[in-house]
Amino acid sequence: MATDKKKRMAIIASKGTLDMAYPPLILASTAAAMDVEAAIFFTLYGVDIVNKRKNKSLQVAPIANPAMPSPVPFPNILGVLPGMTPMATAMMKGMIKKINWPSIPELVELCLESGVKMIACTPTLEMTGVKKEDLVEGVEVAGAAEFLDFALDADMTLFI
Amino acid sequence: MSDIKPDKTADLKGLNCPMPVLKTKKAIEALEAGQILEVEVTDPGSKSDIPAMLKRTGNELLEMKEEGNVIKFLIKKVA
């Protein structure tokens, strides 16, 4: 440890698409490697990132995402066509593989192994019928006050 | 690279951010204090990422050298 008191980072992960699952996990695992005490609070769709029945098959949709890279020029509205979301997802998975990035389940494990506190939001679980058994082992379950209690002493907070 | 002889070497070529930092940290944790780790990466971001991690974790960067597209680090475990 470089300093006496550990730095602290608190992240809210609110999105459950393949692209948006990476930033909270990458930042938290890197923070842990930098001896930062990190926590991710998974809320709403973000809970899918730590749902072991879903986190292998997160998707990304091309519709309403003009930034999505495409091999050919492509009117964005065509993203509504059947098969476009699986196609965009396969394309993104290909790009992820090309740069040797870990998969989402692997990155979740890396976070847990390195001591990142992973908390799934209880009202979301209630709302979506997701049980604690559906979550990756090691993920805790708590509400807003628990996250705030951690985040109020944080040096950095992010909403993703 | 230099006359310092590493106790361990980590080949992290081909990996991209955040993996070089995560794996370098893991390799440091497996060392005894005072031991030297040599790390080889190809991720250009590591030139600033690995020193930032070392600074934050209180470990020492002895040397950073580029050979073609490979960046080599010599790190001394302090903390």
CSV table of C-alpha atoms in Angstrom, one decimal:
chain,number,residue,atom,x,y,z
A,1,MET,CA,0.0,0.0,0.0
A,2,ALA,CA,1.3,3.4,-1.0
A,3,THR,CA,-0.9,5.3,1.4
A,4,ASP,CA,-2.4,4.5,4.8
A,5,LYS,CA,-6.0,4.7,3.9
A,6,LYS,CA,-7.2,2.8,0.8
A,7,LYS,CA,-8.8,4.9,-2.0
A,8,ARG,CA,-12.3,3.9,-2.7
A,9,MET,CA,-14.4,3.7,-5.8
A,10,ALA,CA,-18.2,3.1,-6.1
A,11,ILE,CA,-19.8,2.3,-9.4
A,12,ILE,CA,-23.5,1.8,-10.3
A,13,ALA,CA,-24.0,-0.5,-13.3
A,14,SER,CA,-27.4,0.1,-14.7
A,15,LYS,CA,-27.1,-1.4,-18.2
A,16,GLY,CA,-27.3,-5.0,-19.3
A,17,THR,CA,-26.0,-4.8,-22.9
A,18,LEU,CA,-22.8,-6.5,-24.0
A,19,ASP,CA,-21.0,-3.2,-24.7
A,20,MET,CA,-22.0,-1.5,-21.4
A,21,ALA,CA,-21.3,-4.5,-19.3
A,22,TYR,CA,-17.5,-4.1,-19.8
A,23,PRO,CA,-16.8,-0.6,-18.4
A,24,PRO,CA,-17.9,-1.2,-14.8
A,25,LEU,CA,-16.1,-4.6,-14.7
A,26,ILE,CA,-12.9,-3.3,-16.3
A,27,LEU,CA,-12.7,-0.2,-14.0
A,28,ALA,CA,-13.5,-2.2,-10.9
A,29,SER,CA,-11.0,-5.0,-11.6
A,30,THR,CA,-8.3,-2.4,-12.5
A,31,ALA,CA,-9.1,-0.4,-9.4
A,32,ALA,CA,-8.6,-3.6,-7.3
A,33,ALA,CA,-5.3,-4.1,-9.0
A,34,MET,CA,-4.3,-0.6,-7.9
A,35,ASP,CA,-5.2,-1.3,-4.3
A,36,VAL,CA,-8.4,0.7,-4.5
A,37,GLU,CA,-11.4,-0.6,-2.6
A,38,ALA,CA,-14.0,-1.0,-5.3
A,39,ALA,CA,-17.7,-1.8,-5.3
A,40,ILE,CA,-20.2,-2.2,-8.1
A,41,PHE,CA,-23.9,-1.9,-7.3
A,42,PHE,CA,-25.8,-3.7,-10.1
A,43,THR,CA,-29.3,-2.2,-10.6
A,44,LEU,CA,-32.1,-2.6,-13.2
A,45,TYR,CA,-30.7,-4.2,-16.4
A,46,GLY,CA,-27.2,-4.1,-14.9
A,47,VAL,CA,-28.2,-7.1,-12.7
A,48,ASP,CA,-28.0,-9.3,-15.9
A,49,ILE,CA,-24.2,-8.8,-15.7
A,50,VAL,CA,-24.1,-11.0,-12.6
A,51,ASN,CA,-27.0,-13.3,-13.4
A,52,LYS,CA,-25.3,-16.5,-14.3
A,53,ARG,CA,-28.2,-17.6,-16.4
A,54,LYS,CA,-27.9,-14.5,-18.6
A,55,ASN,CA,-24.4,-13.1,-18.5
A,56,LYS,CA,-23.0,-15.5,-21.1
A,57,SER,CA,-25.5,-14.2,-23.6
A,58,LEU,CA,-25.7,-10.4,-23.2
A,59,GLN,CA,-26.5,-8.7,-26.5
A,60,VAL,CA,-25.9,-5.4,-28.2
A,61,ALA,CA,-28.5,-3.8,-30.6
A,62,PRO,CA,-27.6,-1.7,-33.6
A,63,ILE,CA,-31.0,0.2,-33.6
A,64,ALA,CA,-30.7,3.7,-32.4
A,65,ASN,CA,-26.9,3.3,-32.1
A,66,PRO,CA,-25.4,5.2,-35.0
A,67,ALA,CA,-21.9,4.8,-33.4
A,68,MET,CA,-22.0,1.0,-34.0
A,69,PRO,CA,-19.3,0.1,-36.4
A,70,SER,CA,-20.5,-1.6,-39.5
A,71,PRO,CA,-18.6,-3.4,-42.3
A,72,VAL,CA,-20.9,-1.7,-44.9
A,73,PRO,CA,-22.8,1.6,-44.8
A,74,PHE,CA,-26.1,0.9,-43.2
A,75,PRO,CA,-29.2,3.0,-42.5
A,76,ASN,CA,-29.7,2.8,-38.8
A,77,ILE,CA,-33.5,2.1,-39.1
A,78,LEU,CA,-32.7,-1.3,-40.7
A,79,GLY,CA,-31.6,-2.3,-37.2
A,80,VAL,CA,-35.3,-3.2,-36.5
A,81,LEU,CA,-35.1,-6.1,-38.9
A,82,PRO,CA,-35.2,-9.6,-37.4
A,83,GLY,CA,-31.7,-11.0,-36.8
A,84,MET,CA,-30.0,-7.6,-36.6
A,85,THR,CA,-29.4,-7.8,-32.8
A,86,PRO,CA,-27.8,-11.3,-32.9
A,87,MET,CA,-25.7,-10.2,-35.9
A,88,ALA,CA,-24.5,-7.1,-34.1
A,89,THR,CA,-23.8,-9.2,-31.0
A,90,ALA,CA,-21.8,-11.7,-33.0
A,91,MET,CA,-19.9,-8.9,-34.6
A,92,MET,CA,-19.0,-7.4,-31.3
A,93,LYS,CA,-18.0,-10.7,-29.8
A,94,GLY,CA,-15.7,-11.2,-32.8
A,95,MET,CA,-14.1,-7.8,-32.0
A,96,ILE,CA,-13.8,-8.7,-28.3
A,97,LYS,CA,-12.1,-11.9,-29.2
A,98,LYS,CA,-9.7,-10.2,-31.6
A,99,ILE,CA,-8.3,-8.0,-28.8
A,100,ASN,CA,-8.1,-10.9,-26.4
A,101,TRP,CA,-10.6,-9.5,-23.9
A,102,PRO,CA,-12.0,-11.8,-21.3
A,103,SER,CA,-15.7,-12.7,-21.6
A,104,ILE,CA,-18.2,-11.0,-19.2
A,105,PRO,CA,-18.4,-14.1,-16.9
A,106,GLU,CA,-14.6,-14.3,-16.8
A,107,LEU,CA,-14.4,-10.6,-15.9
A,108,VAL,CA,-17.0,-11.0,-13.2
A,109,GLU,CA,-14.9,-13.8,-11.7
A,110,LEU,CA,-11.8,-11.6,-12.0
A,111,CYS,CA,-13.5,-8.9,-10.1
A,112,LEU,CA,-14.7,-11.2,-7.3
A,113,GLU,CA,-11.3,-12.9,-7.0
A,114,SER,CA,-9.6,-9.5,-6.6
A,115,GLY,CA,-12.0,-8.5,-3.9
A,116,VAL,CA,-14.4,-6.2,-5.6
A,117,LYS,CA,-17.6,-5.9,-3.7
A,118,MET,CA,-20.4,-6.9,-6.0
A,119,ILE,CA,-23.9,-6.0,-4.9
A,120,ALA,CA,-27.1,-6.8,-6.7
A,121,CYS,CA,-30.0,-4.4,-6.0
A,122,THR,CA,-32.9,-6.1,-4.1
A,123,PRO,CA,-35.9,-4.2,-5.6
A,124,THR,CA,-34.6,-5.2,-9.1
A,125,LEU,CA,-34.4,-8.8,-8.1
A,126,GLU,CA,-37.9,-8.6,-6.7
A,127,MET,CA,-39.2,-6.9,-9.8
A,128,THR,CA,-37.7,-9.3,-12.3
A,129,GLY,CA,-38.2,-12.5,-10.3
A,130,VAL,CA,-34.4,-13.1,-10.2
A,131,LYS,CA,-33.4,-15.2,-7.2
A,132,LYS,CA,-30.1,-15.0,-5.2
A,133,GLU,CA,-29.4,-18.5,-6.6
A,134,ASP,CA,-29.4,-17.1,-10.1
A,135,LEU,CA,-26.6,-14.7,-9.3
A,136,VAL,CA,-22.9,-15.6,-9.6
A,137,GLU,CA,-21.6,-17.0,-6.3
A,138,GLY,CA,-20.0,-14.2,-4.2
A,139,VAL,CA,-22.4,-11.5,-5.4
A,140,GLU,CA,-24.2,-9.9,-2.4
A,141,VAL,CA,-27.7,-8.7,-2.3
A,142,ALA,CA,-28.6,-5.3,-0.8
A,143,GLY,CA,-30.5,-2.0,-1.2
A,144,ALA,CA,-29.8,1.6,-1.8
A,145,ALA,CA,-28.7,2.4,1.7
A,146,GLU,CA,-25.9,-0.2,1.7
A,147,PHE,CA,-24.6,1.2,-1.5
A,148,LEU,CA,-24.8,4.8,-0.2
A,149,ASP,CA,-23.1,3.8,3.0
A,150,PHE,CA,-20.1,2.6,0.9
A,151,ALA,CA,-20.3,5.4,-1.7
A,152,LEU,CA,-20.5,8.3,0.8
A,153,ASP,CA,-16.9,7.4,1.8
A,154,ALA,CA,-15.7,7.0,-1.8
A,155,ASP,CA,-13.1,9.1,-3.5
A,156,MET,CA,-14.9,8.4,-6.9
A,157,THR,CA,-18.3,7.4,-7.9
A,158,LEU,CA,-19.6,6.5,-11.4
A,159,PHE,CA,-23.0,5.8,-12.8
A,160,ILE,CA,-22.8,3.6,-15.9
B,1,MET,CA,17.7,-5.9,-21.2
B,2,SER,CA,20.0,-4.8,-18.4
B,3,ASP,CA,22.3,-6.5,-15.9
B,4,ILE,CA,19.4,-6.9,-13.5
B,5,LYS,CA,18.3,-10.5,-13.4
B,6,PRO,CA,14.5,-11.0,-12.9
B,7,ASP,CA,13.3,-13.7,-10.5
B,8,LYS,CA,10.2,-14.2,-12.7
B,9,THR,CA,9.0,-13.3,-16.1
B,10,ALA,CA,5.4,-12.6,-17.3
B,11,ASP,CA,4.7,-12.8,-21.0
B,12,LEU,CA,1.6,-10.7,-21.5
B,13,LYS,CA,2.1,-10.0,-25.2
B,14,GLY,CA,-1.1,-9.8,-27.2
B,15,LEU,CA,-3.2,-8.8,-24.3
B,16,ASN,CA,-5.1,-5.5,-24.1
B,17,CYS,CA,-6.2,-3.2,-21.3
B,18,PRO,CA,-7.1,-4.1,-18.6
B,19,MET,CA,-5.4,-7.5,-18.7
B,20,PRO,CA,-1.7,-6.4,-18.6
B,21,VAL,CA,-2.3,-4.4,-15.4
B,22,LEU,CA,-4.4,-7.2,-13.8
B,23,LYS,CA,-1.9,-9.9,-14.7
B,24,THR,CA,1.1,-7.8,-13.7
B,25,LYS,CA,-0.5,-7.1,-10.3
B,26,LYS,CA,-1.2,-10.8,-9.8
B,27,ALA,CA,2.4,-11.7,-10.7
B,28,ILE,CA,3.7,-9.1,-8.2
B,29,GLU,CA,1.5,-10.6,-5.5
B,30,ALA,CA,3.1,-14.0,-6.1
B,31,LEU,CA,6.6,-12.5,-5.4
B,32,GLU,CA,8.5,-12.0,-2.2
B,33,ALA,CA,9.4,-8.4,-1.3
B,34,GLY,CA,12.6,-7.4,-3.0
B,35,GLN,CA,12.2,-9.8,-5.9
B,36,ILE,CA,12.2,-8.6,-9.5
B,37,LEU,CA,9.6,-9.2,-12.1
B,38,GLU,CA,10.1,-8.8,-15.8
B,39,VAL,CA,6.9,-8.1,-17.8
B,40,GLU,CA,6.6,-8.1,-21.6
B,41,VAL,CA,3.6,-6.5,-23.2
B,42,THR,CA,2.5,-5.2,-26.6
B,43,ASP,CA,-0.4,-3.0,-25.5
B,44,PRO,CA,0.8,0.6,-26.0
B,45,GLY,CA,-1.5,1.8,-23.2
B,46,SER,CA,0.6,-0.2,-20.7
B,47,LYS,CA,3.4,2.4,-21.0
B,48,SER,CA,1.3,4.6,-18.7
B,49,ASP,CA,-1.1,2.0,-17.2
B,50,ILE,CA,1.5,-0.2,-15.6
B,51,PRO,CA,3.5,2.7,-14.1
B,52,ALA,CA,0.2,4.2,-12.7
B,53,MET,CA,-0.6,0.9,-11.1
B,54,LEU,CA,2.9,0.5,-9.6
B,55,LYS,CA,2.7,4.1,-8.2
B,56,ARG,CA,-0.6,3.4,-6.6
B,57,THR,CA,0.5,0.0,-5.1
B,58,GLY,CA,3.8,1.3,-3.9
B,59,ASN,CA,5.9,-1.0,-6.1
B,60,GLU,CA,9.0,0.1,-8.0
B,61,LEU,CA,9.5,0.5,-11.7
B,62,LEU,CA,13.2,-0.2,-12.3
B,63,GLU,CA,13.2,0.0,-16.1
B,64,MET,CA,10.9,0.4,-19.1
B,65,LYS,CA,12.2,-0.3,-22.5
B,66,GLU,CA,10.7,-0.7,-26.0
B,67,GLU,CA,12.1,-3.3,-28.4
B,68,GLY,CA,10.1,-3.1,-31.6
B,69,ASN,CA,6.5,-3.4,-30.6
B,70,VAL,CA,7.3,-5.1,-27.4
B,71,ILE,CA,7.5,-3.1,-24.2
B,72,LYS,CA,9.5,-4.6,-21.3
B,73,PHE,CA,9.2,-3.6,-17.7
B,74,LEU,CA,11.5,-4.5,-14.8
B,75,ILE,CA,9.5,-4.2,-11.5
B,76,LYS,CA,10.7,-4.6,-8.0
B,77,LYS,CA,8.2,-5.8,-5.4
B,78,VAL,CA,8.1,-3.4,-2.5
B,79,ALA,CA,4.7,-3.7,-1.0
